[in-house]
Short mmCIF file of C-alpha atoms and ligand atoms in Angstrom, two decimals:
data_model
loop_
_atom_site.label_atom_id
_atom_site.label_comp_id
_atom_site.label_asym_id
_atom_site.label_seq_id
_atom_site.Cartn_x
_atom_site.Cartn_y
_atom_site.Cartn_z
CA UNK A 1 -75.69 -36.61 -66.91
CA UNK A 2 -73.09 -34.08 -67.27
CA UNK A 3 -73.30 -32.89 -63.78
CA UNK A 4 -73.31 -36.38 -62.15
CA UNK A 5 -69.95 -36.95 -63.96
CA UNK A 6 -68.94 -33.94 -62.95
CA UNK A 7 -69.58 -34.67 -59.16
CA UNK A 8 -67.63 -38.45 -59.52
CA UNK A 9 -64.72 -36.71 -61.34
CA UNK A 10 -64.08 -34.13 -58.36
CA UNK A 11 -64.59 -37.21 -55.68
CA UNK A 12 -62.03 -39.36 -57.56
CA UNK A 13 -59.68 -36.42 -57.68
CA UNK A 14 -60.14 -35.40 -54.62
CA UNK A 15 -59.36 -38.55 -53.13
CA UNK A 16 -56.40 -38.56 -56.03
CA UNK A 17 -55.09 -35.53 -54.60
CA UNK A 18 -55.20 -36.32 -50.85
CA UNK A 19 -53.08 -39.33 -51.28
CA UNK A 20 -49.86 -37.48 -52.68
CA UNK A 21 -49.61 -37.06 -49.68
CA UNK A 22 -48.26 -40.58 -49.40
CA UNK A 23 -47.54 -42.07 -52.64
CA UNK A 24 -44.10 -43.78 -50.65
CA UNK A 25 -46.18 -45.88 -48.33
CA UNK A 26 -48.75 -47.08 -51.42
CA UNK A 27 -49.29 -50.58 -52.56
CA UNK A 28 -48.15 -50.72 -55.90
CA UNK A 29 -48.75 -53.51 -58.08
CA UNK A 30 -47.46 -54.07 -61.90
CA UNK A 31 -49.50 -55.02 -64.49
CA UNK A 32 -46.92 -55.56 -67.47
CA UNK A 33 -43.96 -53.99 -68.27
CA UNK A 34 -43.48 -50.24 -67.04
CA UNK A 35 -47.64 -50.49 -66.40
CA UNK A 36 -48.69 -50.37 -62.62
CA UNK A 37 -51.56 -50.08 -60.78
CA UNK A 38 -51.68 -48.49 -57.32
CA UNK A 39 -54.65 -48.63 -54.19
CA UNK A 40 -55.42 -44.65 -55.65
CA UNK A 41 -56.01 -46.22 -58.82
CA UNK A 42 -58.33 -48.82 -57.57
CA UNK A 43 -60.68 -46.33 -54.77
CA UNK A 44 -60.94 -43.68 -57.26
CA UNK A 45 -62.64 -46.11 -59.62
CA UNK A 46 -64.77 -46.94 -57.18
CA UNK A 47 -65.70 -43.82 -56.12
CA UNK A 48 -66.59 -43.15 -59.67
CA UNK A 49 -68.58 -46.19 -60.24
CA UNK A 50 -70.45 -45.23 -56.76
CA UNK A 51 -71.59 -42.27 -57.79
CA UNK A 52 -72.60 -43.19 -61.34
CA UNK A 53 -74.08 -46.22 -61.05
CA UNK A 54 -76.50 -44.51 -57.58
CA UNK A 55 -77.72 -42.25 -60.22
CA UNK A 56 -78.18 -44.20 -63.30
CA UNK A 57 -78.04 -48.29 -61.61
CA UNK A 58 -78.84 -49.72 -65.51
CA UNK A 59 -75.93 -47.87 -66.92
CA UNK A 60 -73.05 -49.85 -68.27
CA UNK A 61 -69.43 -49.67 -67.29
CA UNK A 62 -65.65 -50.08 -68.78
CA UNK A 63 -63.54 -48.87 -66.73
CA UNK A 64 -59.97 -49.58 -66.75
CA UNK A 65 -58.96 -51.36 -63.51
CA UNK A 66 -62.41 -53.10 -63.13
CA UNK A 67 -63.29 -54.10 -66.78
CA UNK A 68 -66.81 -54.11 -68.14
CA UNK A 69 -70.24 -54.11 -66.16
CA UNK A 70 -73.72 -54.51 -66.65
CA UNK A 71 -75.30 -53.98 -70.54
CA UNK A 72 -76.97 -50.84 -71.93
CA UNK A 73 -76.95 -48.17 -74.62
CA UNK A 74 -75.63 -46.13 -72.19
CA UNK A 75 -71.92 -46.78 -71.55
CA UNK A 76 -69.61 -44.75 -69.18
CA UNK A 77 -65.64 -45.21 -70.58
CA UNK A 78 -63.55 -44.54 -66.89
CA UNK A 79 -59.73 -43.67 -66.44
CA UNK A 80 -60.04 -43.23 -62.72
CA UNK A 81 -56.04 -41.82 -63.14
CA UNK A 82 -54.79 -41.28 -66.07
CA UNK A 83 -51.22 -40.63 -65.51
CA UNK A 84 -50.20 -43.29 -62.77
CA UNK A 85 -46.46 -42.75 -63.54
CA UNK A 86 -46.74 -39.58 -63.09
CA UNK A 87 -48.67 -39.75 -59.56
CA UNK A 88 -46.06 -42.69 -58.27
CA UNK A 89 -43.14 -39.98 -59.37
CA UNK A 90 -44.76 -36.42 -57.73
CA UNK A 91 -44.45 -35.73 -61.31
CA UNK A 92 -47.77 -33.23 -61.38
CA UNK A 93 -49.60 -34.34 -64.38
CA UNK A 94 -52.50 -36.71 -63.94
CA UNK A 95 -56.28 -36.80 -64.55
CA UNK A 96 -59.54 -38.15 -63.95
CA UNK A 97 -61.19 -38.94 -67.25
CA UNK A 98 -64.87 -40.10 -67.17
CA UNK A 99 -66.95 -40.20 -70.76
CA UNK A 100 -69.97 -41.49 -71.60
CA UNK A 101 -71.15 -43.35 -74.84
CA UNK A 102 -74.96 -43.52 -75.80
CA UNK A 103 -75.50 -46.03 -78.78
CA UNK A 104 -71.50 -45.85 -79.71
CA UNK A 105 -71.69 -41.59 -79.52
CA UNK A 106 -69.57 -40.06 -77.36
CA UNK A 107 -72.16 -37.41 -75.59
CA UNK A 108 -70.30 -36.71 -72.71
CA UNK A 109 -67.02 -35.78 -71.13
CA UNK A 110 -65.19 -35.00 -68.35
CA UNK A 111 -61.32 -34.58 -67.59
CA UNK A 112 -60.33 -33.00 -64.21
CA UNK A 113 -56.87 -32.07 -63.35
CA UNK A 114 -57.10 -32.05 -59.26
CA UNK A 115 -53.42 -30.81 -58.76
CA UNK A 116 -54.52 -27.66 -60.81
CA UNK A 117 -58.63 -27.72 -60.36
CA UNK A 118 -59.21 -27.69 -63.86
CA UNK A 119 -62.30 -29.34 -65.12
CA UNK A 120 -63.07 -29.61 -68.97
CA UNK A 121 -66.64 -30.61 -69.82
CA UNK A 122 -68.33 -31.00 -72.72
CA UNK A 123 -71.44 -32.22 -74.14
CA UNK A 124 -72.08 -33.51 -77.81
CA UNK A 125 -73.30 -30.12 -79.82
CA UNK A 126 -72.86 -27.60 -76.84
CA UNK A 127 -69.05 -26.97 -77.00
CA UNK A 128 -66.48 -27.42 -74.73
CA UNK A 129 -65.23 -25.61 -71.26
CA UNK A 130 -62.42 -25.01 -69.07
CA UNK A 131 -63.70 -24.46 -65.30
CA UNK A 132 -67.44 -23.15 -67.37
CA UNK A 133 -64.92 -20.98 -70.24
CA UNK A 134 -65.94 -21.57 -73.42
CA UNK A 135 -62.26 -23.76 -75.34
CA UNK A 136 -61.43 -23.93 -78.73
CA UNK A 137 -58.35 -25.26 -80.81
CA UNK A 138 -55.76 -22.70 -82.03
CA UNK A 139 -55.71 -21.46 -85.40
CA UNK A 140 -52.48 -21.70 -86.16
CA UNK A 141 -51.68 -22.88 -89.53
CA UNK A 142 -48.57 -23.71 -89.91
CA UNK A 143 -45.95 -27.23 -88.76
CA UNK A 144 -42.94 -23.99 -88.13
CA UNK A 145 -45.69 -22.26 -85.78
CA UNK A 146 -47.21 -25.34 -84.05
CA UNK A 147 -46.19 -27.38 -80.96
CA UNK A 148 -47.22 -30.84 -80.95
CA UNK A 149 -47.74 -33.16 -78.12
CA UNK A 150 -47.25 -36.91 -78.18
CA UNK A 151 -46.99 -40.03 -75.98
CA UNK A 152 -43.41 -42.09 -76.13
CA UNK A 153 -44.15 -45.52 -76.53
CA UNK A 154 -43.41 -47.57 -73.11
CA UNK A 155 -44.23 -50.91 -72.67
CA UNK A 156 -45.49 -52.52 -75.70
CA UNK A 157 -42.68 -51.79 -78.44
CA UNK A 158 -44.19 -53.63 -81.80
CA UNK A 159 -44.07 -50.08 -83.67
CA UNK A 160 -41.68 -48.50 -81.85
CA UNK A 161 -39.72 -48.33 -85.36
CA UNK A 162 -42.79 -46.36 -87.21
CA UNK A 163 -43.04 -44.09 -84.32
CA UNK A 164 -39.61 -42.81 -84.16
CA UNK A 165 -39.36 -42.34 -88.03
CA UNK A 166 -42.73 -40.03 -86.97
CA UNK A 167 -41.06 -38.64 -84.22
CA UNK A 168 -38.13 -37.37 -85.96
CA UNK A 169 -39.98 -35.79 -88.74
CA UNK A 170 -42.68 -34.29 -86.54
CA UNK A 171 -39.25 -32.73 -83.96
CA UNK A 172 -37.83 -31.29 -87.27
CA UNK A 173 -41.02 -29.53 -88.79
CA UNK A 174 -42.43 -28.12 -85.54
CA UNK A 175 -41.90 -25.64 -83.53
CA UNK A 176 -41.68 -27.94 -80.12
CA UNK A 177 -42.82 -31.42 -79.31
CA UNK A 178 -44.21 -32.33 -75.66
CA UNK A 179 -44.38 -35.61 -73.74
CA UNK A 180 -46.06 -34.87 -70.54
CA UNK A 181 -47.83 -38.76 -70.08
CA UNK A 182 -51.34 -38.10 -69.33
CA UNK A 183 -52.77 -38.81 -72.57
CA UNK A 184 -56.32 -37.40 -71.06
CA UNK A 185 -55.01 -34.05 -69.99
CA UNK A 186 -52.87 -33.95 -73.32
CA UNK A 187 -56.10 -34.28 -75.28
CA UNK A 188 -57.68 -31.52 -72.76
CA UNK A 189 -54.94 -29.42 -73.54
CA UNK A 190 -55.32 -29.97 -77.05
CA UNK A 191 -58.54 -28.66 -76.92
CA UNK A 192 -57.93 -25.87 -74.93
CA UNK A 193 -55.65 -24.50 -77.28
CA UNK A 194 -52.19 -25.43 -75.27
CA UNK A 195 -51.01 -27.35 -78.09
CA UNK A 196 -51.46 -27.25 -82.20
CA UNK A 197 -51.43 -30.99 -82.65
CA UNK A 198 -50.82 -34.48 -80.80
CA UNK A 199 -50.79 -38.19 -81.64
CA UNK A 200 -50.00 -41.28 -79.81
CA UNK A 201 -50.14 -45.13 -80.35
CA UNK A 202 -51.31 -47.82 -78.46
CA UNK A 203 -53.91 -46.15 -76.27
CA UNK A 204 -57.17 -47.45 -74.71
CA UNK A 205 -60.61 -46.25 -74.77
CA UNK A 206 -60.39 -44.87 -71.58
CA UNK A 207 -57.41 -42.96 -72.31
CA UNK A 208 -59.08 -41.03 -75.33
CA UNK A 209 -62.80 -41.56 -75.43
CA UNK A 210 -63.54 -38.18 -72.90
CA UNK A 211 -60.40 -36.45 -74.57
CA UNK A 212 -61.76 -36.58 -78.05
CA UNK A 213 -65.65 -35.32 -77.66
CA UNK A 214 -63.57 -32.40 -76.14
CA UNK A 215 -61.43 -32.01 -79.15
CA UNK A 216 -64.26 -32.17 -81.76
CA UNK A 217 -66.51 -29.58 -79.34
CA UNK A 218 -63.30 -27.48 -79.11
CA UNK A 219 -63.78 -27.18 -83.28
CA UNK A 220 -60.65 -29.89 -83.65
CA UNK A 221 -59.86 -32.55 -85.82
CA UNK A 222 -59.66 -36.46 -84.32
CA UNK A 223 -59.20 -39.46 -86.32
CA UNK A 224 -56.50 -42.71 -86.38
CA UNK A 225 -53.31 -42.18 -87.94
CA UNK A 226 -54.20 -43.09 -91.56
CA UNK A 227 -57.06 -40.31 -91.34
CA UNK A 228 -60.24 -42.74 -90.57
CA UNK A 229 -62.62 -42.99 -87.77
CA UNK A 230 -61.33 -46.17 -86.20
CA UNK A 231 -59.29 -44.35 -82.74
CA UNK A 232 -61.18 -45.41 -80.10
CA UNK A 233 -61.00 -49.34 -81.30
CA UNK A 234 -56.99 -49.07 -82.66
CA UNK A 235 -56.12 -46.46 -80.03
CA UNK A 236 -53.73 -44.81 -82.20
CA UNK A 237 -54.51 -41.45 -82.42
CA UNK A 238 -53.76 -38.18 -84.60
CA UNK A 239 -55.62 -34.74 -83.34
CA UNK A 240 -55.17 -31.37 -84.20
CA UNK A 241 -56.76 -27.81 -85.33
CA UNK A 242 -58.18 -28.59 -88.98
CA UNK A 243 -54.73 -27.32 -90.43
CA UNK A 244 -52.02 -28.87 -88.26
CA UNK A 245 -54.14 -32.19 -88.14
CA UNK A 246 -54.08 -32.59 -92.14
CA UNK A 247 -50.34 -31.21 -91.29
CA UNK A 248 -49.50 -33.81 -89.18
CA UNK A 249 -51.92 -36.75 -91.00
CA UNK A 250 -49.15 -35.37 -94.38
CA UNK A 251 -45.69 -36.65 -92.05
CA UNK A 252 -47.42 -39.51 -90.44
CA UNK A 253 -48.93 -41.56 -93.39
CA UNK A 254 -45.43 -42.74 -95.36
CA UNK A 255 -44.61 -44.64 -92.42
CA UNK A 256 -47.44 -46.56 -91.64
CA UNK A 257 -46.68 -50.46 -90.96
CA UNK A 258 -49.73 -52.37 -91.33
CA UNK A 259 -50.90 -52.41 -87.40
CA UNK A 260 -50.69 -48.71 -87.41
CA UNK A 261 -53.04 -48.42 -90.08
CA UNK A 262 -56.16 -48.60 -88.46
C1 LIG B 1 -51.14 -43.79 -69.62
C2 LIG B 1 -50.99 -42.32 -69.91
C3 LIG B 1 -49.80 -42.05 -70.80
C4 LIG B 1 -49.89 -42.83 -72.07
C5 LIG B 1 -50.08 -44.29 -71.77
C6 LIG B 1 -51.30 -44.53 -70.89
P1 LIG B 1 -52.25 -44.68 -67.32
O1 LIG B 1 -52.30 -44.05 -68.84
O2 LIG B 1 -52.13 -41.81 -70.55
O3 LIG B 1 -49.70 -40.68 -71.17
O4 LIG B 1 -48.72 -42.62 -72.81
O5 LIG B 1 -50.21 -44.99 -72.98
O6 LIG B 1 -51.44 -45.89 -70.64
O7 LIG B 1 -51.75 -46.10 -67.45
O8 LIG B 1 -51.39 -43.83 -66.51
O9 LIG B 1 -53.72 -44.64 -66.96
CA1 LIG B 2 -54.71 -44.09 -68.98
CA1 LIG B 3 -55.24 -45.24 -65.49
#
């Protein structure tokens, strides 16, 4: 299953990649506030879907630009770009990000990074991989030592309060805080050791579902701000090695308002 996600992630990057090429002459279409959706967006998810659903037709789907398809207790959870912003901007940061569920367990995942061919993998109990290297999570122990990733809040602002209280304790207990806007590839890196920590609000499961198998295969810690299980539903999100995530979990609790709870 692995290896058929692995073949749909290179297509949709592929085809990703190619059209950089001409990101000025793209339809572009906004969904809400500071949230579009471009033609890329749209083929790559097909592309994915393609090549998913040929191999495994009773599979279920949610994928971001298309919704939900079909029933099963097999679900595949699709970004076909994670990133859009980025792509629309020649800003080099953007992924693929292709998971799949089996009886709500995250078994597999997939995250390719086409502008730099970097593919992390990883399946439930057999560890995660950059490009077929064995990944793991930094040690590092300490807030001073550790650089933390996160993702600014952009469209929906409800906590936007919360986050910058966060923000501005996190920026004056670490060593260096990140905001690249791939929230896929920041989890990647996460487990690849590239940074300590990360959180975010207001994500989706297809932003995070492939990200965090990676994370817990890399030996990391995942879990919603307040410490529980309940990420992929709230999509607020707090990851780190075992230290810097109880680290981080220590700043972010005081100030939790009630909708950043779960
Ligand atoms: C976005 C990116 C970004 C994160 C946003 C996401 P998209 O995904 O992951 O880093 O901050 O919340 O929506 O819309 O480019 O697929
Ligand atoms: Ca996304
Ligand atoms: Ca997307």
């Amino acid at each position: 299953m692995l290896n058929i996600a692995v073949k749909a992630a290179r297509r949709a990057g592929n085809l990703i990649y190619r059209s950089t090429d001409k990101i000025d002459h793209l339809t572009v279409t906004k969904k809400s506030h500071a949230d579009f959706v471009t033609e890329v967006d749209r083929a790559a998810e097909q592309v994915i879907m393609q090549t998913l659903l040929e191999a495994y037709p009773d599979h279920a789907i949610l994928a971001e630009e298309s919704g939900t398809h079909g029933e099963s207790e097999y679900v595949w959870i699709i970004d076909p770009l994670d990133g859009t912003t980025n792509f629309l901007h020649g800003f080099p940061q953007f992924a693929v990000s292709i998971a799949l569920q089996h009886k709500g367990i995250l078994t597999q995942a997939v995250i390719y990074d086409p502008v730099r061919n970097e593919l992390f993998t990883a399946t439930r109990g057999r560890g995660a991989f950059l490009n077929d290297k064995r990944i793991r999570v930094t040690k590092r122990l300490h807030m001073a030592d550790a650089l933390i990733g996160t993702g600014f809040p952009y469209s929906n602002f409800q906590h936007l309060d919360a986050y910058l209280a966060i923000l501005r304790d996190v920026m004056q207990q670490s060593s260096g805080l990140r905001r690249p806007g791939s929230a896929a590839l920041d989890l990647a890196w996460m487990a690849a050791g590239r940074y300590d920590g990360f959180f975010e609000t207001g994500l989706k499961p297809w932003d995070i579902a492939a990200g965090c198998l990676l994370i817990t295969e890399a030996g990391g810690m995942v879990s919603d701000l307040a410490g529980n299980q309940n990420h992929l539903k709230s999509g607020h999100i707090c990851t780190g090695n075992p230290d810097i995530h109880t680290h981080l979990l220590k700043i972010i609790t005081p100030h939790l308002s009630a909708g950043l709870k779960g």
